[in-house]
Amino acid sequence: MQIHRREFLKYCIGSAAALGLPLSVVGKLQNALAADAPLPKVIWLNAANCTGCTVSLANLFSDSGPADVADLLINTIDLAFHPTLMGAAGDLAVAQLLEASQGSYILAIEGGIPRAFNGHTCMLYTNQGHEVTALEAVSSLAQNAACVLAIGTCASYGGIPGGDPNPTDIVSVSAASGVSTINIPGCPSHPDWIVSTIAQLLAGNVPQLDSSSRPANLFGRKIHERCPREDDDEVHTIGLGYGCLEEVGCKGEKTRADCPTRLWNSKTNWCVGAGSICIACTERGFPDNFSPFYELRYSYTNYQKDSHELVVGGGDNGSGGGGGGGGGGAETPRKGSMVPIINLLLK
Ligand code: FSX
Ligand code: SF4
């Protein structure tokens, strides 16, 4: 199924609440699409990242909406350049990019921007024999863009590729280009967050941003506030029992995003719902400021092979020495607990 403007509009109207689109924006989008005027093209660059954000967007499936990401970007939004989705390659692809850059365009960038070695650790394309780095491309294209979208945490804040020790000096798109960006973080970003923001821009509406330049309607509330485990007792191990995961490292208290209600993979589940912790992937400073992801509250030092028992303690006196300290190490670990097993593996 190919999705054209009319279907895209119907999808946005039908999904307005789910996408976080105010009705006023839907009205403007309706006018923009009905006018049948040329919409801004989208130039999508892929710098230092794992391409997970493109893969995440490619997971957007709907009976009424864009059938797949190619439908959305190519048939509806007028994608001029995307290194992994476009049909053209080589000089033809670069020619399309250059042509699009002469008109009105939205610049979407996935990945952080390396600055070391004058950016030569990340080459995007070749233009008449000149190898263009991500640093050069972003610096020039961001200046004239109608809007610059930083897709994913890498583009928004540096993310995993920019984590310590960051040998290629990776920074965010805004730091590399000097141009303000609309950040749509997440490692990866949720497809709804990307579509919702692009739909607003096509409607001529710049979403209200929070202090981290994220759309406030999507990232305004903490994960913790809407987590179904909020009123439960805290668990001390991963994989056993149901409860709040704060003591084992959950960062839901420090993380803003709507994952608990939006869910992922076509509303299948989300990290905490699947028994994992929130690792704060939508936050500035991720991953360094939120590491280690898993915190070992107790120290399990002895494994008694015969009884298959794990013994709490930091040595002969058996005192607890775990990172959290709470509980004084007096708690007896349960058999099969993942945390002591992980601890044993780390030794
Ligand atoms: Fe980064 Fe997105 Fe994480 Fe990967 O591109 S946000 S590494 S999921 O792909 O940029
Ligand atoms: Fe908050 Fe995480 Fe506990 Fe949920 S599991 S209530 S997000 S700390």
mmCIF file of N, CA, C and O in Angstrom, residues 148-211:
data_model
loop_
_atom_site.group_PDB
_atom_site.id
_atom_site.type_symbol
_atom_site.label_atom_id
_atom_site.label_comp_id
_atom_site.label_asym_id
_atom_site.label_seq_id
_atom_site.Cartn_x
_atom_site.Cartn_y
_atom_site.Cartn_z
ATOM 1 N N VAL A 148 16.248 21.858 11.865
ATOM 2 C CA VAL A 148 17.214 20.761 12.018
ATOM 3 C C VAL A 148 16.706 19.819 13.110
ATOM 4 O O VAL A 148 16.519 20.229 14.265
ATOM 5 N N LEU A 149 16.472 18.584 12.728
ATOM 6 C CA LEU A 149 16.022 17.570 13.685
ATOM 7 C C LEU A 149 17.203 16.691 14.069
ATOM 8 O O LEU A 149 17.865 16.127 13.196
ATOM 9 N N ALA A 150 17.450 16.571 15.351
ATOM 10 C CA ALA A 150 18.455 15.614 15.834
ATOM 11 C C ALA A 150 17.702 14.351 16.221
ATOM 12 O O ALA A 150 16.953 14.327 17.203
ATOM 13 N N ILE A 151 17.856 13.309 15.408
ATOM 14 C CA ILE A 151 17.106 12.068 15.631
ATOM 15 C C ILE A 151 17.951 11.124 16.481
ATOM 16 O O ILE A 151 19.041 10.721 16.074
ATOM 17 N N GLY A 152 17.448 10.766 17.642
ATOM 18 C CA GLY A 152 18.182 9.844 18.522
ATOM 19 C C GLY A 152 19.095 10.589 19.483
ATOM 20 O O GLY A 152 19.400 11.775 19.306
ATOM 21 N N THR A 153 19.524 9.877 20.495
ATOM 22 C CA THR A 153 20.330 10.499 21.545
ATOM 23 C C THR A 153 21.730 10.858 21.050
ATOM 24 O O THR A 153 22.322 11.837 21.509
ATOM 25 N N CYS A 154 22.261 10.107 20.100
ATOM 26 C CA CYS A 154 23.600 10.426 19.589
ATOM 27 C C CYS A 154 23.599 11.805 18.942
ATOM 28 O O CYS A 154 24.465 12.637 19.202
ATOM 29 N N ALA A 155 22.642 12.055 18.067
ATOM 30 C CA ALA A 155 22.567 13.345 17.396
ATOM 31 C C ALA A 155 22.179 14.447 18.376
ATOM 32 O O ALA A 155 22.632 15.582 18.273
ATOM 33 N N SER A 156 21.353 14.106 19.351
ATOM 34 C CA SER A 156 20.856 15.121 20.287
ATOM 35 C C SER A 156 21.925 15.558 21.288
ATOM 36 O O SER A 156 22.081 16.739 21.573
ATOM 37 N N TYR A 157 22.679 14.556 21.820
ATOM 38 C CA TYR A 157 23.616 14.884 22.909
ATOM 39 C C TYR A 157 24.979 14.201 22.805
ATOM 40 O O TYR A 157 25.805 14.381 23.688
ATOM 41 N N GLY A 158 25.196 13.395 21.810
ATOM 42 C CA GLY A 158 26.470 12.644 21.696
ATOM 43 C C GLY A 158 26.265 11.155 21.886
ATOM 44 O O GLY A 158 26.865 10.350 21.185
ATOM 45 N N GLY A 159 25.468 10.795 22.885
ATOM 46 C CA GLY A 159 25.052 9.403 23.068
ATOM 47 C C GLY A 159 26.182 8.408 23.262
ATOM 48 O O GLY A 159 27.273 8.762 23.732
ATOM 49 N N ILE A 160 25.922 7.172 22.904
ATOM 50 C CA ILE A 160 26.898 6.099 23.116
ATOM 51 C C ILE A 160 28.194 6.336 22.332
ATOM 52 O O ILE A 160 29.283 6.206 22.895
ATOM 53 N N PRO A 161 28.145 6.711 21.060
ATOM 54 C CA PRO A 161 29.416 6.938 20.363
ATOM 55 C C PRO A 161 30.242 8.054 21.008
ATOM 56 O O PRO A 161 31.465 8.073 20.889
ATOM 57 N N GLY A 162 29.573 8.976 21.676
ATOM 58 C CA GLY A 162 30.279 10.079 22.341
ATOM 59 C C GLY A 162 30.610 9.780 23.790
ATOM 60 O O GLY A 162 31.033 10.666 24.530
ATOM 61 N N GLY A 163 30.431 8.527 24.206
ATOM 62 C CA GLY A 163 30.708 8.168 25.596
ATOM 63 C C GLY A 163 32.200 8.119 25.886
ATOM 64 O O GLY A 163 33.025 8.006 24.969
ATOM 65 N N ASP A 164 32.522 8.203 27.153
ATOM 66 C CA ASP A 164 33.910 8.159 27.594
ATOM 67 C C ASP A 164 34.613 6.909 27.048
ATOM 68 O O ASP A 164 34.021 5.826 27.108
ATOM 69 N N PRO A 165 35.803 6.971 26.458
ATOM 70 C CA PRO A 165 36.713 8.133 26.385
ATOM 71 C C PRO A 165 36.540 8.977 25.128
ATOM 72 O O PRO A 165 37.331 9.889 24.910
ATOM 73 N N ASN A 166 35.579 8.693 24.331
ATOM 74 C CA ASN A 166 35.235 9.507 23.167
ATOM 75 C C ASN A 166 36.462 9.885 22.317
ATOM 76 O O ASN A 166 36.764 11.072 22.132
ATOM 77 N N PRO A 167 37.144 8.905 21.778
ATOM 78 C CA PRO A 167 38.409 9.189 21.071
ATOM 79 C C PRO A 167 38.244 10.021 19.805
ATOM 80 O O PRO A 167 39.211 10.641 19.357
ATOM 81 N N THR A 168 37.056 10.034 19.217
ATOM 82 C CA THR A 168 36.903 10.834 17.997
ATOM 83 C C THR A 168 36.184 12.160 18.271
ATOM 84 O O THR A 168 35.740 12.829 17.342
ATOM 85 N N ASP A 169 36.070 12.500 19.548
ATOM 86 C CA ASP A 169 35.489 13.790 19.949
ATOM 87 C C ASP A 169 34.107 14.005 19.319
ATOM 88 O O ASP A 169 33.868 14.992 18.626
ATOM 89 N N ILE A 170 33.222 13.070 19.578
ATOM 90 C CA ILE A 170 31.863 13.162 19.047
ATOM 91 C C ILE A 170 31.026 14.110 19.898
ATOM 92 O O ILE A 170 31.038 14.026 21.130
ATOM 93 N N VAL A 171 30.329 15.000 19.209
ATOM 94 C CA VAL A 171 29.440 15.939 19.896
ATOM 95 C C VAL A 171 28.064 15.908 19.229
ATOM 96 O O VAL A 171 27.881 15.285 18.181
ATOM 97 N N SER A 172 27.144 16.628 19.835
ATOM 98 C CA SER A 172 25.785 16.697 19.282
ATOM 99 C C SER A 172 25.784 17.496 17.978
ATOM 100 O O SER A 172 26.746 18.226 17.673
ATOM 101 N N VAL A 173 24.687 17.399 17.256
ATOM 102 C CA VAL A 173 24.549 18.159 16.007
ATOM 103 C C VAL A 173 24.581 19.657 16.288
ATOM 104 O O VAL A 173 25.227 20.422 15.574
ATOM 105 N N SER A 174 23.915 20.084 17.356
ATOM 106 C CA SER A 174 23.895 21.529 17.621
ATOM 107 C C SER A 174 25.284 22.036 18.005
ATOM 108 O O SER A 174 25.686 23.117 17.589
ATOM 109 N N ALA A 175 26.036 21.235 18.759
ATOM 110 C CA ALA A 175 27.390 21.667 19.131
ATOM 111 C C ALA A 175 28.300 21.699 17.905
ATOM 112 O O ALA A 175 29.157 22.579 17.775
ATOM 113 N N ALA A 176 28.127 20.762 16.995
ATOM 114 C CA ALA A 176 28.992 20.712 15.813
ATOM 115 C C ALA A 176 28.664 21.813 14.820
ATOM 116 O O ALA A 176 29.557 22.355 14.168
ATOM 117 N N SER A 177 27.371 22.137 14.712
ATOM 118 C CA SER A 177 26.955 23.071 13.650
ATOM 119 C C SER A 177 26.744 24.492 14.157
ATOM 120 O O SER A 177 26.713 25.434 13.358
ATOM 121 N N GLY A 178 26.546 24.633 15.454
ATOM 122 C CA GLY A 178 26.222 25.957 15.985
ATOM 123 C C GLY A 178 24.775 26.346 15.726
ATOM 124 O O GLY A 178 24.388 27.493 15.943
ATOM 125 N N VAL A 179 23.967 25.405 15.241
ATOM 126 C CA VAL A 179 22.557 25.686 14.938
ATOM 127 C C VAL A 179 21.671 24.960 15.957
ATOM 128 O O VAL A 179 21.936 23.805 16.304
ATOM 129 N N SER A 180 20.651 25.628 16.428
ATOM 130 C CA SER A 180 19.735 24.993 17.388
ATOM 131 C C SER A 180 18.990 23.845 16.717
ATOM 132 O O SER A 180 18.592 23.956 15.555
ATOM 133 N N THR A 181 18.783 22.790 17.459
ATOM 134 C CA THR A 181 18.094 21.622 16.901
ATOM 135 C C THR A 181 16.846 21.315 17.712
ATOM 136 O O THR A 181 16.737 21.701 18.879
ATOM 137 N N ILE A 182 15.911 20.634 17.064
ATOM 138 C CA ILE A 182 14.829 19.986 17.807
ATOM 139 C C ILE A 182 15.323 18.581 18.081
ATOM 140 O O ILE A 182 15.639 17.830 17.147
ATOM 141 N N ASN A 183 15.446 18.238 19.337
ATOM 142 C CA ASN A 183 15.996 16.931 19.693
ATOM 143 C C ASN A 183 14.883 15.904 19.889
ATOM 144 O O ASN A 183 13.926 16.148 20.618
ATOM 145 N N ILE A 184 15.048 14.773 19.230
ATOM 146 C CA ILE A 184 14.114 13.657 19.425
ATOM 147 C C ILE A 184 14.960 12.481 19.910
ATOM 148 O O ILE A 184 15.315 11.590 19.130
ATOM 149 N N PRO A 185 15.318 12.507 21.209
ATOM 150 C CA PRO A 185 16.278 11.510 21.686
ATOM 151 C C PRO A 185 15.634 10.141 21.882
ATOM 152 O O PRO A 185 14.469 9.911 21.534
ATOM 153 N N GLY A 186 16.408 9.264 22.506
ATOM 154 C CA GLY A 186 16.031 7.867 22.664
ATOM 155 C C GLY A 186 17.072 7.043 21.937
ATOM 156 O O GLY A 186 17.546 7.435 20.868
ATOM 157 N N CYS A 187 17.428 5.954 22.530
ATOM 158 C CA CYS A 187 18.449 5.110 21.910
ATOM 159 C C CYS A 187 17.871 3.711 21.718
ATOM 160 O O CYS A 187 18.126 2.817 22.509
ATOM 161 N N PRO A 188 17.025 3.539 20.666
ATOM 162 C CA PRO A 188 16.721 4.497 19.611
ATOM 163 C C PRO A 188 15.537 5.394 19.968
ATOM 164 O O PRO A 188 14.873 5.207 20.977
ATOM 165 N N SER A 189 15.250 6.311 19.047
ATOM 166 C CA SER A 189 14.072 7.151 19.180
ATOM 167 C C SER A 189 12.821 6.336 18.810
ATOM 168 O O SER A 189 12.889 5.433 17.983
ATOM 169 N N HIS A 190 11.698 6.678 19.443
ATOM 170 C CA HIS A 190 10.447 5.978 19.125
ATOM 171 C C HIS A 190 9.905 6.479 17.787
ATOM 172 O O HIS A 190 9.916 7.687 17.538
ATOM 173 N N PRO A 191 9.409 5.590 16.925
ATOM 174 C CA PRO A 191 8.893 6.056 15.628
ATOM 175 C C PRO A 191 7.792 7.098 15.766
ATOM 176 O O PRO A 191 7.724 8.040 14.974
ATOM 177 N N ASP A 192 6.927 6.956 16.765
ATOM 178 C CA ASP A 192 5.849 7.950 16.948
ATOM 179 C C ASP A 192 6.426 9.333 17.238
ATOM 180 O O ASP A 192 5.860 10.346 16.818
ATOM 181 N N TRP A 193 7.512 9.374 17.990
ATOM 182 C CA TRP A 193 8.113 10.674 18.324
ATOM 183 C C TRP A 193 8.611 11.357 17.051
ATOM 184 O O TRP A 193 8.482 12.563 16.887
ATOM 185 N N ILE A 194 9.173 10.564 16.153
ATOM 186 C CA ILE A 194 9.705 11.127 14.909
ATOM 187 C C ILE A 194 8.547 11.599 14.019
ATOM 188 O O ILE A 194 8.539 12.731 13.522
ATOM 189 N N VAL A 195 7.546 10.740 13.836
ATOM 190 C CA VAL A 195 6.412 11.086 12.959
ATOM 191 C C VAL A 195 5.654 12.283 13.519
ATOM 192 O O VAL A 195 5.296 13.218 12.793
ATOM 193 N N SER A 196 5.418 12.264 14.820
ATOM 194 C CA SER A 196 4.677 13.349 15.448
ATOM 195 C C SER A 196 5.383 14.688 15.229
ATOM 196 O O SER A 196 4.751 15.690 14.877
ATOM 197 N N THR A 197 6.685 14.695 15.383
ATOM 198 C CA THR A 197 7.428 15.956 15.246
ATOM 199 C C THR A 197 7.456 16.406 13.790
ATOM 200 O O THR A 197 7.260 17.592 13.488
ATOM 201 N N ILE A 198 7.681 15.463 12.883
ATOM 202 C CA ILE A 198 7.705 15.834 11.461
ATOM 203 C C ILE A 198 6.321 16.331 11.030
ATOM 204 O O ILE A 198 6.200 17.308 10.290
ATOM 205 N N ALA A 199 5.258 15.691 11.517
ATOM 206 C CA ALA A 199 3.899 16.130 11.160
ATOM 207 C C ALA A 199 3.668 17.565 11.626
ATOM 208 O O ALA A 199 3.076 18.384 10.911
ATOM 209 N N GLN A 200 4.141 17.873 12.819
ATOM 210 C CA GLN A 200 3.974 19.248 13.314
ATOM 211 C C GLN A 200 4.716 20.245 12.435
ATOM 212 O O GLN A 200 4.220 21.324 12.135
ATOM 213 N N LEU A 201 5.911 19.862 12.023
ATOM 214 C CA LEU A 201 6.695 20.775 11.187
ATOM 215 C C LEU A 201 6.039 20.978 9.827
ATOM 216 O O LEU A 201 6.010 22.096 9.300
ATOM 217 N N LEU A 202 5.483 19.902 9.269
ATOM 218 C CA LEU A 202 4.802 20.039 7.985
ATOM 219 C C LEU A 202 3.587 20.947 8.123
ATOM 220 O O LEU A 202 3.169 21.590 7.166
ATOM 221 N N ALA A 203 3.003 20.970 9.311
ATOM 222 C CA ALA A 203 1.857 21.848 9.562
ATOM 223 C C ALA A 203 2.306 23.276 9.835
ATOM 224 O O ALA A 203 1.489 24.148 10.101
ATOM 225 N N GLY A 204 3.604 23.498 9.807
ATOM 226 C CA GLY A 204 4.126 24.841 10.057
ATOM 227 C C GLY A 204 4.162 25.187 11.527
ATOM 228 O O GLY A 204 4.176 26.353 11.914
ATOM 229 N N ASN A 205 4.160 24.174 12.363
ATOM 230 C CA ASN A 205 4.099 24.380 13.800
ATOM 231 C C ASN A 205 5.389 23.880 14.450
ATOM 232 O O ASN A 205 5.718 22.711 14.310
ATOM 233 N N VAL A 206 6.111 24.732 15.114
ATOM 234 C CA VAL A 206 7.302 24.271 15.827
ATOM 235 C C VAL A 206 6.866 23.866 17.225
ATOM 236 O O VAL A 206 6.297 24.677 17.960
ATOM 237 N N PRO A 207 7.076 22.607 17.595
ATOM 238 C CA PRO A 207 6.596 22.177 18.911
ATOM 239 C C PRO A 207 7.291 22.924 20.036
ATOM 240 O O PRO A 207 8.443 23.342 19.896
ATOM 241 N N GLN A 208 6.554 23.068 21.124
ATOM 242 C CA GLN A 208 7.163 23.675 22.314
ATOM 243 C C GLN A 208 8.233 22.727 22.839
ATOM 244 O O GLN A 208 8.017 21.508 22.933
ATOM 245 N N LEU A 209 9.405 23.276 23.171
ATOM 246 C CA LEU A 209 10.530 22.433 23.577
ATOM 247 C C LEU A 209 10.827 22.593 25.058
ATOM 248 O O LEU A 209 10.583 23.657 25.647
ATOM 249 N N ASP A 210 11.385 21.545 25.658
ATOM 250 C CA ASP A 210 11.796 21.640 27.058
ATOM 251 C C ASP A 210 13.243 22.135 27.136
ATOM 252 O O ASP A 210 13.836 22.527 26.118
ATOM 253 N N SER A 211 13.828 22.127 28.334
ATOM 254 C CA SER A 211 15.162 22.698 28.498
ATOM 255 C C SER A 211 16.239 21.873 27.800
ATOM 256 O O SER A 211 17.364 22.330 27.646
#
